[in-house]
């Protein structure tokens, strides 16, 4: 079993990169069909979603697709603070556009609920949500997720853009904390 030590914690591989790549490819294929002719604007939620967004966008073949970035934070250490802070917004016009929010992981749904509320103010034609990873057992908000890469257990994970106090985002696999 492949393990890694990050700061004061040990983690073991729980999702190999190949499985994540396959899920992202399947998501891109579905999006390419669903978004054809819609001139979509993808919004990557930083920092965690940068790897997911990069992997996905390489496979998006929809004409006139664009991407922008929004930086939010709600985590400290291994837990959510329950409060979402916007650290960086975007300047693109979303009025009457199809918007696809790209998130690395949806667990409680608090960050996504906040993000949706902010983006609704821009009068988009439709707002879709895509997440690389989803923790259905952790969800506390009533949000619609249009595209899910993989459902996972309610464990603390790192890798593939997800971090532990800023460390571990660069790992190509996803790792679960060892208690």
PDB file of C-alpha atoms in Angstrom:
ATOM      1  CA  UNK A   1       0.000   0.000   0.000  1.00  0.00           C
ATOM      2  CA  UNK A   2       1.450   3.346  -1.119  1.00  0.00           C
ATOM      3  CA  UNK A   3       1.587   5.921   1.685  1.00  0.00           C
ATOM      4  CA  UNK A   4       2.831   9.469   2.071  1.00  0.00           C
ATOM      5  CA  UNK A   5       3.550  11.647   5.103  1.00  0.00           C
ATOM      6  CA  UNK A   6       2.307  15.244   4.927  1.00  0.00           C
ATOM      7  CA  UNK A   7       3.177  17.469   7.861  1.00  0.00           C
ATOM      8  CA  UNK A   8       2.109  15.465  10.945  1.00  0.00           C
ATOM      9  CA  UNK A   9      -0.217  12.919   9.240  1.00  0.00           C
ATOM     10  CA  UNK A  10       0.106   9.700   7.243  1.00  0.00           C
ATOM     11  CA  UNK A  11      -2.064   9.105   4.172  1.00  0.00           C
ATOM     12  CA  UNK A  12      -2.666   6.025   1.992  1.00  0.00           C
ATOM     13  CA  UNK A  13      -3.716   5.878  -1.659  1.00  0.00           C
ATOM     14  CA  UNK A  14      -7.491   5.530  -1.928  1.00  0.00           C
ATOM     15  CA  UNK A  15      -8.131   6.521  -5.570  1.00  0.00           C
ATOM     16  CA  UNK A  16      -5.415   5.928  -8.168  1.00  0.00           C
ATOM     17  CA  UNK A  17      -4.849   8.578 -10.837  1.00  0.00           C
ATOM     18  CA  UNK A  18      -6.061   6.242 -13.599  1.00  0.00           C
ATOM     19  CA  UNK A  19      -9.514   5.943 -12.003  1.00  0.00           C
ATOM     20  CA  UNK A  20      -9.793   9.729 -11.676  1.00  0.00           C
ATOM     21  CA  UNK A  21      -8.643  10.215 -15.282  1.00  0.00           C
ATOM     22  CA  UNK A  22     -11.310   7.784 -16.508  1.00  0.00           C
ATOM     23  CA  UNK A  23     -14.055   9.575 -14.534  1.00  0.00           C
ATOM     24  CA  UNK A  24     -12.973  12.974 -15.899  1.00  0.00           C
ATOM     25  CA  UNK A  25     -12.919  11.633 -19.471  1.00  0.00           C
ATOM     26  CA  UNK A  26     -16.461  10.281 -19.063  1.00  0.00           C
ATOM     27  CA  UNK A  27     -17.598  13.625 -17.625  1.00  0.00           C
ATOM     28  CA  UNK A  28     -16.014  15.549 -20.533  1.00  0.00           C
ATOM     29  CA  UNK A  29     -17.754  13.305 -23.073  1.00  0.00           C
ATOM     30  CA  UNK A  30     -21.130  13.955 -21.419  1.00  0.00           C
ATOM     31  CA  UNK A  31     -20.474  17.712 -21.210  1.00  0.00           C
ATOM     32  CA  UNK A  32     -19.456  17.860 -24.863  1.00  0.00           C
ATOM     33  CA  UNK A  33     -22.884  16.468 -25.769  1.00  0.00           C
ATOM     34  CA  UNK A  34     -24.879  18.480 -23.213  1.00  0.00           C
ATOM     35  CA  UNK A  35     -23.166  21.825 -23.886  1.00  0.00           C
ATOM     36  CA  UNK A  36     -22.982  21.737 -27.674  1.00  0.00           C
ATOM     37  CA  UNK A  37     -24.036  25.127 -29.069  1.00  0.00           C
ATOM     38  CA  UNK A  38     -24.293  26.764 -25.603  1.00  0.00           C
ATOM     39  CA  UNK A  39     -21.125  28.935 -25.489  1.00  0.00           C
ATOM     40  CA  UNK A  40     -20.325  27.828 -21.906  1.00  0.00           C
ATOM     41  CA  UNK A  41     -18.269  29.707 -19.349  1.00  0.00           C
ATOM     42  CA  UNK A  42     -16.483  27.338 -16.966  1.00  0.00           C
ATOM     43  CA  UNK A  43     -15.663  28.757 -13.534  1.00  0.00           C
ATOM     44  CA  UNK A  44     -12.835  26.974 -11.751  1.00  0.00           C
ATOM     45  CA  UNK A  45     -12.994  27.314  -7.969  1.00  0.00           C
ATOM     46  CA  UNK A  46      -9.438  27.806  -6.731  1.00  0.00           C
ATOM     47  CA  UNK A  47      -7.255  26.564  -5.260  1.00  0.00           C
ATOM     48  CA  UNK A  48      -8.335  22.938  -5.243  1.00  0.00           C
ATOM     49  CA  UNK A  49      -9.986  22.662  -8.647  1.00  0.00           C
ATOM     50  CA  UNK A  50      -7.054  23.764 -10.780  1.00  0.00           C
ATOM     51  CA  UNK A  51      -5.949  20.193 -11.605  1.00  0.00           C
ATOM     52  CA  UNK A  52      -9.494  18.983 -12.269  1.00  0.00           C
ATOM     53  CA  UNK A  53     -10.203  22.019 -14.463  1.00  0.00           C
ATOM     54  CA  UNK A  54      -6.999  21.508 -16.426  1.00  0.00           C
ATOM     55  CA  UNK A  55      -7.651  17.796 -16.989  1.00  0.00           C
ATOM     56  CA  UNK A  56     -11.271  18.428 -17.968  1.00  0.00           C
ATOM     57  CA  UNK A  57     -10.730  21.429 -20.240  1.00  0.00           C
ATOM     58  CA  UNK A  58      -8.165  19.535 -22.339  1.00  0.00           C
ATOM     59  CA  UNK A  59     -11.046  17.265 -23.340  1.00  0.00           C
ATOM     60  CA  UNK A  60     -13.803  19.859 -23.844  1.00  0.00           C
ATOM     61  CA  UNK A  61     -14.510  20.228 -27.566  1.00  0.00           C
ATOM     62  CA  UNK A  62     -17.483  22.603 -27.321  1.00  0.00           C
ATOM     63  CA  UNK A  63     -17.007  25.637 -29.562  1.00  0.00           C
ATOM     64  CA  UNK A  64     -16.416  28.970 -27.834  1.00  0.00           C
ATOM     65  CA  UNK A  65     -15.962  27.423 -24.381  1.00  0.00           C
ATOM     66  CA  UNK A  66     -14.198  29.782 -21.967  1.00  0.00           C
ATOM     67  CA  UNK A  67     -12.785  29.418 -18.486  1.00  0.00           C
ATOM     68  CA  UNK A  68     -12.343  31.872 -15.622  1.00  0.00           C
ATOM     69  CA  UNK A  69     -11.354  31.521 -11.987  1.00  0.00           C
ATOM     70  CA  UNK A  70     -12.795  32.317  -8.573  1.00  0.00           C
ATOM     71  CA  UNK A  71     -10.906  31.778  -5.331  1.00  0.00           C
ATOM     72  CA  UNK A  72     -12.787  30.765  -2.188  1.00  0.00           C
ATOM     73  CA  UNK A  73     -11.757  29.247   1.102  1.00  0.00           C
ATOM     74  CA  UNK A  74     -13.651  27.423   3.835  1.00  0.00           C
ATOM     75  CA  UNK A  75     -11.101  24.948   5.247  1.00  0.00           C
ATOM     76  CA  UNK A  76      -8.515  25.117   7.985  1.00  0.00           C
ATOM     77  CA  UNK A  77      -6.435  22.029   8.684  1.00  0.00           C
ATOM     78  CA  UNK A  78      -8.609  18.951   8.198  1.00  0.00           C
ATOM     79  CA  UNK A  79     -12.020  20.549   8.677  1.00  0.00           C
ATOM     80  CA  UNK A  80     -14.380  23.084   7.233  1.00  0.00           C
ATOM     81  CA  UNK A  81     -14.860  26.322   9.107  1.00  0.00           C
ATOM     82  CA  UNK A  82     -18.473  26.520   7.962  1.00  0.00           C
ATOM     83  CA  UNK A  83     -17.753  29.993   6.600  1.00  0.00           C
ATOM     84  CA  UNK A  84     -16.882  30.759   2.989  1.00  0.00           C
ATOM     85  CA  UNK A  85     -14.506  33.613   2.194  1.00  0.00           C
ATOM     86  CA  UNK A  86     -14.157  34.986  -1.336  1.00  0.00           C
ATOM     87  CA  UNK A  87     -10.505  35.747  -1.941  1.00  0.00           C
ATOM     88  CA  UNK A  88     -10.626  36.446  -5.694  1.00  0.00           C
ATOM     89  CA  UNK A  89     -13.525  37.068  -8.067  1.00  0.00           C
ATOM     90  CA  UNK A  90     -13.786  37.347 -11.844  1.00  0.00           C
ATOM     91  CA  UNK A  91     -14.696  40.111 -14.268  1.00  0.00           C
ATOM     92  CA  UNK A  92     -16.334  38.225 -17.148  1.00  0.00           C
ATOM     93  CA  UNK A  93     -19.956  38.935 -18.101  1.00  0.00           C
ATOM     94  CA  UNK A  94     -22.136  35.899 -17.340  1.00  0.00           C
ATOM     95  CA  UNK A  95     -25.495  37.412 -18.331  1.00  0.00           C
ATOM     96  CA  UNK A  96     -27.496  34.930 -20.431  1.00  0.00           C
ATOM     97  CA  UNK A  97     -24.570  32.464 -20.509  1.00  0.00           C
ATOM     98  CA  UNK A  98     -24.454  28.802 -19.567  1.00  0.00           C
ATOM     99  CA  UNK A  99     -22.118  28.629 -16.587  1.00  0.00           C
ATOM    100  CA  UNK A 100     -20.440  25.439 -15.375  1.00  0.00           C
ATOM    101  CA  UNK A 101     -18.916  25.629 -11.899  1.00  0.00           C
ATOM    102  CA  UNK A 102     -15.911  23.312 -11.543  1.00  0.00           C
ATOM    103  CA  UNK A 103     -15.243  22.132  -7.997  1.00  0.00           C
ATOM    104  CA  UNK A 104     -12.672  19.631  -6.778  1.00  0.00           C
ATOM    105  CA  UNK A 105     -14.903  18.186  -4.062  1.00  0.00           C
ATOM    106  CA  UNK A 106     -18.368  18.732  -2.659  1.00  0.00           C
ATOM    107  CA  UNK A 107     -18.836  17.522   0.887  1.00  0.00           C
ATOM    108  CA  UNK A 108     -21.124  19.608   3.138  1.00  0.00           C
ATOM    109  CA  UNK A 109     -22.249  21.750   0.194  1.00  0.00           C
ATOM    110  CA  UNK A 110     -21.737  24.986   2.131  1.00  0.00           C
ATOM    111  CA  UNK A 111     -19.112  26.342  -0.286  1.00  0.00           C
ATOM    112  CA  UNK A 112     -21.183  25.382  -3.330  1.00  0.00           C
ATOM    113  CA  UNK A 113     -24.355  26.922  -1.884  1.00  0.00           C
ATOM    114  CA  UNK A 114     -22.433  30.172  -1.355  1.00  0.00           C
ATOM    115  CA  UNK A 115     -20.879  30.004  -4.829  1.00  0.00           C
ATOM    116  CA  UNK A 116     -24.251  29.435  -6.494  1.00  0.00           C
ATOM    117  CA  UNK A 117     -25.737  32.421  -4.655  1.00  0.00           C
ATOM    118  CA  UNK A 118     -22.880  34.649  -5.839  1.00  0.00           C
ATOM    119  CA  UNK A 119     -23.082  33.499  -9.450  1.00  0.00           C
ATOM    120  CA  UNK A 120     -26.890  33.825  -9.599  1.00  0.00           C
ATOM    121  CA  UNK A 121     -26.389  37.581  -9.135  1.00  0.00           C
ATOM    122  CA  UNK A 122     -24.727  37.691 -12.568  1.00  0.00           C
ATOM    123  CA  UNK A 123     -28.000  36.637 -14.316  1.00  0.00           C
ATOM    124  CA  UNK A 124     -26.626  33.564 -16.079  1.00  0.00           C
ATOM    125  CA  UNK A 125     -29.012  31.686 -18.371  1.00  0.00           C
ATOM    126  CA  UNK A 126     -28.267  28.415 -16.562  1.00  0.00           C
ATOM    127  CA  UNK A 127     -25.823  27.321 -13.894  1.00  0.00           C
ATOM    128  CA  UNK A 128     -24.497  23.773 -13.832  1.00  0.00           C
ATOM    129  CA  UNK A 129     -22.307  22.189 -11.162  1.00  0.00           C
ATOM    130  CA  UNK A 130     -19.492  19.723 -11.851  1.00  0.00           C
ATOM    131  CA  UNK A 131     -17.361  18.106  -9.168  1.00  0.00           C
ATOM    132  CA  UNK A 132     -14.471  15.706  -9.440  1.00  0.00           C
ATOM    133  CA  UNK A 133     -15.331  14.104  -6.075  1.00  0.00           C
ATOM    134  CA  UNK A 134     -18.554  13.991  -4.060  1.00  0.00           C
ATOM    135  CA  UNK A 135     -19.136  12.911  -0.442  1.00  0.00           C
ATOM    136  CA  UNK A 136     -22.884  12.137  -0.366  1.00  0.00           C
ATOM    137  CA  UNK A 137     -22.771  11.215   3.345  1.00  0.00           C
ATOM    138  CA  UNK A 138     -21.402  14.651   4.257  1.00  0.00           C
ATOM    139  CA  UNK A 139     -23.903  16.751   2.273  1.00  0.00           C
ATOM    140  CA  UNK A 140     -25.857  19.198   4.463  1.00  0.00           C
ATOM    141  CA  UNK A 141     -27.285  21.515   1.795  1.00  0.00           C
ATOM    142  CA  UNK A 142     -29.906  20.979  -0.897  1.00  0.00           C
ATOM    143  CA  UNK A 143     -27.872  21.538  -4.045  1.00  0.00           C
ATOM    144  CA  UNK A 144     -28.163  19.977  -7.485  1.00  0.00           C
ATOM    145  CA  UNK A 145     -24.953  18.484  -8.836  1.00  0.00           C
ATOM    146  CA  UNK A 146     -25.105  17.990 -12.590  1.00  0.00           C
ATOM    147  CA  UNK A 147     -21.810  16.170 -13.132  1.00  0.00           C
ATOM    148  CA  UNK A 148     -20.053  13.926 -10.593  1.00  0.00           C
ATOM    149  CA  UNK A 149     -16.726  12.249 -11.277  1.00  0.00           C
ATOM    150  CA  UNK A 150     -16.651   9.859  -8.315  1.00  0.00           C
ATOM    151  CA  UNK A 151     -18.658   9.350  -5.116  1.00  0.00           C
ATOM    152  CA  UNK A 152     -16.361   8.805  -2.143  1.00  0.00           C
ATOM    153  CA  UNK A 153     -16.712   8.073   1.597  1.00  0.00           C
ATOM    154  CA  UNK A 154     -16.721  10.878   4.152  1.00  0.00           C
ATOM    155  CA  UNK A 155     -12.965  10.648   4.846  1.00  0.00           C
ATOM    156  CA  UNK A 156     -10.362  13.412   4.840  1.00  0.00           C
ATOM    157  CA  UNK A 157      -8.408  13.228   1.571  1.00  0.00           C
ATOM    158  CA  UNK A 158      -5.533  14.958  -0.194  1.00  0.00           C
ATOM    159  CA  UNK A 159      -4.003  14.925  -3.659  1.00  0.00           C
ATOM    160  CA  UNK A 160      -5.112  15.848  -7.167  1.00  0.00           C
ATOM    161  CA  UNK A 161      -5.587  19.468  -6.102  1.00  0.00           C
ATOM    162  CA  UNK A 162      -6.860  18.829  -2.575  1.00  0.00           C
ATOM    163  CA  UNK A 163      -4.584  19.786   0.298  1.00  0.00           C
ATOM    164  CA  UNK A 164      -3.790  19.410   3.962  1.00  0.00           C
ATOM    165  CA  UNK A 165      -2.824  22.907   5.156  1.00  0.00           C
ATOM    166  CA  UNK A 166      -1.516  23.765   1.685  1.00  0.00           C
ATOM    167  CA  UNK A 167       0.484  20.544   1.240  1.00  0.00           C
ATOM    168  CA  UNK A 168      -0.245  17.598  -1.093  1.00  0.00           C
ATOM    169  CA  UNK A 169      -2.086  19.276  -3.978  1.00  0.00           C
ATOM    170  CA  UNK A 170       0.561  18.037  -6.420  1.00  0.00           C
ATOM    171  CA  UNK A 171      -0.066  14.317  -5.799  1.00  0.00           C
ATOM    172  CA  UNK A 172      -1.614  12.646  -8.886  1.00  0.00           C
ATOM    173  CA  UNK A 173      -3.505  10.066  -6.787  1.00  0.00           C
ATOM    174  CA  UNK A 174      -6.011  10.789  -4.019  1.00  0.00           C
ATOM    175  CA  UNK A 175      -4.920   9.752  -0.516  1.00  0.00           C
ATOM    176  CA  UNK A 176      -6.998   9.138   2.621  1.00  0.00           C
ATOM    177  CA  UNK A 177      -5.753  10.041   6.086  1.00  0.00           C
ATOM    178  CA  UNK A 178      -4.685   7.060   8.205  1.00  0.00           C
ATOM    179  CA  UNK A 179      -6.074   7.406  11.742  1.00  0.00           C
TER     180      UNK A 179
END
